[in-house]
Short mmCIF file of C-alpha atoms in Angstrom, two decimals:
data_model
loop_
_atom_site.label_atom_id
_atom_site.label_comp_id
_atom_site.label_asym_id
_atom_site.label_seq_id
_atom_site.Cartn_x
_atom_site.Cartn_y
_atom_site.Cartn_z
CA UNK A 16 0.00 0.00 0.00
CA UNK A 17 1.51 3.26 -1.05
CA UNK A 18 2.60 5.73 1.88
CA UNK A 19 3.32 9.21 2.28
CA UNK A 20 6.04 9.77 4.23
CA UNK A 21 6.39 12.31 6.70
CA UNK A 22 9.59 12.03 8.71
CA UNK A 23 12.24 10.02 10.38
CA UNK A 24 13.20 9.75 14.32
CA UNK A 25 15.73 7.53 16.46
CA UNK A 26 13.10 4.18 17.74
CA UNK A 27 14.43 4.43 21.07
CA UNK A 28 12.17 7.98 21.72
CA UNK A 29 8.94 7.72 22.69
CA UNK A 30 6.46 9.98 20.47
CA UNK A 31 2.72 10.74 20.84
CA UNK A 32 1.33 12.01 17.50
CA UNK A 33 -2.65 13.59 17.62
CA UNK A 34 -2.33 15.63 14.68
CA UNK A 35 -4.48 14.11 11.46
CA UNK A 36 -2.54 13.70 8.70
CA UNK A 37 -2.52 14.91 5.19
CA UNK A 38 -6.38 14.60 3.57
CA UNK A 39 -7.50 13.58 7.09
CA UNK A 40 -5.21 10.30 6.83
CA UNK A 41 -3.96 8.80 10.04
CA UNK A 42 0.05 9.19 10.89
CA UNK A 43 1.20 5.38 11.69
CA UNK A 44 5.03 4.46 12.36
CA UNK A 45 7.43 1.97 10.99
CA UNK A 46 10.30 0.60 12.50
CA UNK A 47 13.19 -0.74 11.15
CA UNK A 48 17.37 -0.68 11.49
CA UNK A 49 16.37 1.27 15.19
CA UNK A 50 14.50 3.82 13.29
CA UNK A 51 10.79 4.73 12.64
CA UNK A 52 9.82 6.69 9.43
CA UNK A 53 5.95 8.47 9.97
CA UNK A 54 3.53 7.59 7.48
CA UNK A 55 0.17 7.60 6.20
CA UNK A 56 -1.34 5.22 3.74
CA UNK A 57 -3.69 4.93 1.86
CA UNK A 58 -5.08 2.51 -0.87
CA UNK A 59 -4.07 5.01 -3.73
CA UNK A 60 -1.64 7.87 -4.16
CA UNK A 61 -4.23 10.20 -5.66
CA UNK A 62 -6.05 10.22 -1.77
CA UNK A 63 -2.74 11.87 -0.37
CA UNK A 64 -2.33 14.12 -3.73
CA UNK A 65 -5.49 15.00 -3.83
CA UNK A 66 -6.01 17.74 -1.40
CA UNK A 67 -5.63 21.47 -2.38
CA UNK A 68 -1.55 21.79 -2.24
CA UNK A 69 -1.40 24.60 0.50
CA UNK A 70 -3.82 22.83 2.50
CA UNK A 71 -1.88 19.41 1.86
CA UNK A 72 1.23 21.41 2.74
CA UNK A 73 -0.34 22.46 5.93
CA UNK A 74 -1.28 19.71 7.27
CA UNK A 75 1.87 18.18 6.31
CA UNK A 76 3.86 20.84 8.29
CA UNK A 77 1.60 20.25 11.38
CA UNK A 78 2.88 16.38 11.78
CA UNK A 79 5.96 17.22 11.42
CA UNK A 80 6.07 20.51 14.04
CA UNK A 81 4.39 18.01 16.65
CA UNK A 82 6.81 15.30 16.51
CA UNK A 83 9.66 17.84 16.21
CA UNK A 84 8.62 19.88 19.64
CA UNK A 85 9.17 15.90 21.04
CA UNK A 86 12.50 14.65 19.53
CA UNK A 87 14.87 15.27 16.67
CA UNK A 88 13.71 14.46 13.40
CA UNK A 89 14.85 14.21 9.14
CA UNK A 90 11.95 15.32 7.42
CA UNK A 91 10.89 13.94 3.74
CA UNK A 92 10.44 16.89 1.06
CA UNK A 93 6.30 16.91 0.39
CA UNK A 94 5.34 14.91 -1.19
CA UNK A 95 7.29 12.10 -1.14
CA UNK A 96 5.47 8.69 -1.94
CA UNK A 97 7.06 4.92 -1.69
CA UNK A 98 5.12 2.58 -3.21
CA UNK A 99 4.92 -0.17 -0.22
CA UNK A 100 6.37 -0.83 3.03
CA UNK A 101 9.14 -3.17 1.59
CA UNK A 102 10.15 -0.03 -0.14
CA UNK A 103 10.11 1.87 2.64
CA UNK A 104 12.15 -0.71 4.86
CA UNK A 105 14.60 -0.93 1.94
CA UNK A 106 15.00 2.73 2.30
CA UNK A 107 15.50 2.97 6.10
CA UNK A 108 18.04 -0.16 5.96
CA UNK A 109 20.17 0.77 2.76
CA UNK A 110 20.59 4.65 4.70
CA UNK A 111 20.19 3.47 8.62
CA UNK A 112 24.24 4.40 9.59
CA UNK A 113 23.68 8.11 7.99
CA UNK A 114 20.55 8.66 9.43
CA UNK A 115 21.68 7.17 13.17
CA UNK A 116 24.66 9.48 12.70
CA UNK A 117 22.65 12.62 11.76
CA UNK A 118 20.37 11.98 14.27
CA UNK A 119 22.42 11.18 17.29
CA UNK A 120 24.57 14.15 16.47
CA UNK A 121 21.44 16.87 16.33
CA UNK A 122 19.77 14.94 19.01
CA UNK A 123 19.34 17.91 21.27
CA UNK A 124 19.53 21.20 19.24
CA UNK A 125 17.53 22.91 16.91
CA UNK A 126 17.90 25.06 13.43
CA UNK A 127 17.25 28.87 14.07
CA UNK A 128 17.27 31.53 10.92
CA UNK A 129 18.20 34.64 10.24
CA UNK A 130 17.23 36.32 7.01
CA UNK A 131 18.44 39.36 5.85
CA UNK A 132 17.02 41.38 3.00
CA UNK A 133 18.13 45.02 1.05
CA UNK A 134 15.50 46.62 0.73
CA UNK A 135 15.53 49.21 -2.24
CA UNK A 136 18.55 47.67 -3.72
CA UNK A 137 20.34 48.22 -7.19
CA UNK A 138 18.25 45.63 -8.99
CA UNK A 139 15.93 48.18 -10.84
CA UNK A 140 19.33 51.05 -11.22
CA UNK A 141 20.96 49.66 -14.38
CA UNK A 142 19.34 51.75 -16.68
CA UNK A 143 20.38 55.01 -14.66
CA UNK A 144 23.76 53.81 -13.97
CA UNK A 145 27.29 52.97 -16.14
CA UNK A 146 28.02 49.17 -15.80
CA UNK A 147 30.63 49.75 -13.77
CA UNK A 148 28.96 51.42 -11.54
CA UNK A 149 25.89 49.40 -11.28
CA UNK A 150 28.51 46.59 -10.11
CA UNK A 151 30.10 48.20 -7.88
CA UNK A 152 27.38 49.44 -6.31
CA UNK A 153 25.75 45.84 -5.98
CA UNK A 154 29.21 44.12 -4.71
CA UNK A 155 28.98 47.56 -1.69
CA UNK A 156 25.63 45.99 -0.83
CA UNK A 157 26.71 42.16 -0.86
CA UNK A 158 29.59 43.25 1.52
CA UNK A 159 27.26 45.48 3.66
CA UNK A 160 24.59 42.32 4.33
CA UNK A 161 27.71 39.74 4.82
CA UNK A 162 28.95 42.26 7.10
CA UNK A 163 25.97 42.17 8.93
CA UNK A 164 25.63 38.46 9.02
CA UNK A 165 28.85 38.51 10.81
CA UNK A 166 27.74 40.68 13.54
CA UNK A 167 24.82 38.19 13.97
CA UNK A 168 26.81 35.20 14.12
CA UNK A 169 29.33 37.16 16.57
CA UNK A 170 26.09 38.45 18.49
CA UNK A 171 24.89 34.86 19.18
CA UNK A 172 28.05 32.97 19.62
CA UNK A 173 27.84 31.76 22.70
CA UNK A 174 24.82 29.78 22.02
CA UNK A 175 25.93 28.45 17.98
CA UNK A 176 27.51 25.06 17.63
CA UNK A 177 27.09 25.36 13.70
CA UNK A 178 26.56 27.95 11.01
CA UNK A 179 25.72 28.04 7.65
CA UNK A 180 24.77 31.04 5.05
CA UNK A 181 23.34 30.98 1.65
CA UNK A 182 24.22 34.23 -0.17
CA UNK A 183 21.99 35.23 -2.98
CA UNK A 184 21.40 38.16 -5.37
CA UNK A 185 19.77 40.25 -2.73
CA UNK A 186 19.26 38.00 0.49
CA UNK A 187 21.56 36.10 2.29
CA UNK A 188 20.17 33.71 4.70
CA UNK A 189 21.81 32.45 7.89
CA UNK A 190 21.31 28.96 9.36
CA UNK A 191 22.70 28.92 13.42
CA UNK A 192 22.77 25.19 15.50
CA UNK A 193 21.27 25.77 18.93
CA UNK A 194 20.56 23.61 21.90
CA UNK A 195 16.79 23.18 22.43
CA UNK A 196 17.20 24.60 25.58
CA UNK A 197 18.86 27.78 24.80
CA UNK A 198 16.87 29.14 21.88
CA UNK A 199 15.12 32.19 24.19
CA UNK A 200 19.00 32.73 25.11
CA UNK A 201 20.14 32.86 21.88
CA UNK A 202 16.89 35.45 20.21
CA UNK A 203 17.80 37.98 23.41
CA UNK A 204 21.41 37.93 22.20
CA UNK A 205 20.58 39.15 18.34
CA UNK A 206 18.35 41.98 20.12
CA UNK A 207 21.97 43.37 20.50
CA UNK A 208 22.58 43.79 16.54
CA UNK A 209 21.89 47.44 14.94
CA UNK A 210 20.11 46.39 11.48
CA UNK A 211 20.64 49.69 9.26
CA UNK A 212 16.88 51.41 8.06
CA UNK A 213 17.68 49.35 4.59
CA UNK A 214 17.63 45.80 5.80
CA UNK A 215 14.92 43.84 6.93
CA UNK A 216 16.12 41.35 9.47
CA UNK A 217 13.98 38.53 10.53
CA UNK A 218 14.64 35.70 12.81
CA UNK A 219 12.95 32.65 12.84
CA UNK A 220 12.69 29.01 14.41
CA UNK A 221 13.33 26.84 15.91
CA UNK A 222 13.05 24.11 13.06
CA UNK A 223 14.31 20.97 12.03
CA UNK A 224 18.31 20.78 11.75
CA UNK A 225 17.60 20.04 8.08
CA UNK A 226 20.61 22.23 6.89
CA UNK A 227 23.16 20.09 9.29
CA UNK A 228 21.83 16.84 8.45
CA UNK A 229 24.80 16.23 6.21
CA UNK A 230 28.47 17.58 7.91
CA UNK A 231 30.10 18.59 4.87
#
């Protein structure tokens, strides 16, 4: 029977799950290799695909944020879909020594964000500018927001055991390891950080360690 999969944990934590699942679907568990994946199943695929997508999504989400507030977890993307449980055991055995690793090591801590956005950047100035200046006017901005990341990271030090950031064209977005127990700690310490008028700052979290699931 196909399943839609919703997460995996470590077997050895106990984990109380009220939350329906997507379409109204109950959330069952699997066990296998001293894991348990979270499913529901359901006769055919179209019953879990069927629902409106942001509602699906939703609902989705909410499974996952319940067993997450209990233990760590390594979420599946949405949708993801094996076709039977002999899939799904194949799965958890043929990756069981990554996903013990990953989840021993983020056992206790959670994945806090920070993203930073330039508001009113260069993107529209081209037109009104020389090349040359258009770039270096975007590379002054890059600097000022990785600059600023820096001061966040520096800000909440004390509290990070990991960071990554993600730099795009006008965003860069900041990814900061925290112990369960000390996010409050860590969201008083960015307080601290002057964001100039033409960033937005936002801080969110905790989630899922997704972006330390793999060490490299």
């Amino acid at each position: 029977m196909p399943a839609l999969t919703y997460c995996i944990t470590e077997s050895a934590v106990p984990i109380e799950v009220s939350s329906a699942g997507v379409a109204g679907m109950a959330v069952e568990s699997v066990e296998h290799s001293g894991l348990r994946c979270f499913v529901s199943r359901s006769s055919s695929s179209d019953a879990m695909l069927g629902p409106p997508a942001r509602e699906a999504a939703l609902a989705f989400h909410r499974v996952l944020q319940e067993i997450f507030r209990q233990t760590a977890i390594i979420p599946f993307r949405f949708p993801t879909v094996l076709s039977d449980e002999a899939e799904l055991t194949g799965h958890l055995g043929e990756h069981a020594a990554e996903y013990h690793e990953a989840l021993g090591r983020l056992r206790d801590v959670v994945q806090m964000e920070v993203r930073l956005d330039l508001e009113g950047s260069q993107q529209g100035a081209p037109e009104r500018q020389t090349g040359t200046g258009y770039l270096k006017g975007r590379q002054a901005e890059q600097a000022a927001l990785e600059k600023l990341a820096g001061q966040f990271q520096e800000a909440g030090r004390n509290w990070i055991r990991g960071w990554h950031q993600h730099v795009s064209r006008h965003h860069i977005r900041c990814y900061a390891l925290v112990s369960r127990r000390g996010v409050a700690e860590f969201e008083r310490a960015l307080v601290v950080v002057d964001v100039p008028p033409r960033v937005s700052a936002r801080v969110s979290g905790p989630w899922p360690a997704t972006e330390f699931v793999s060490e490299e």
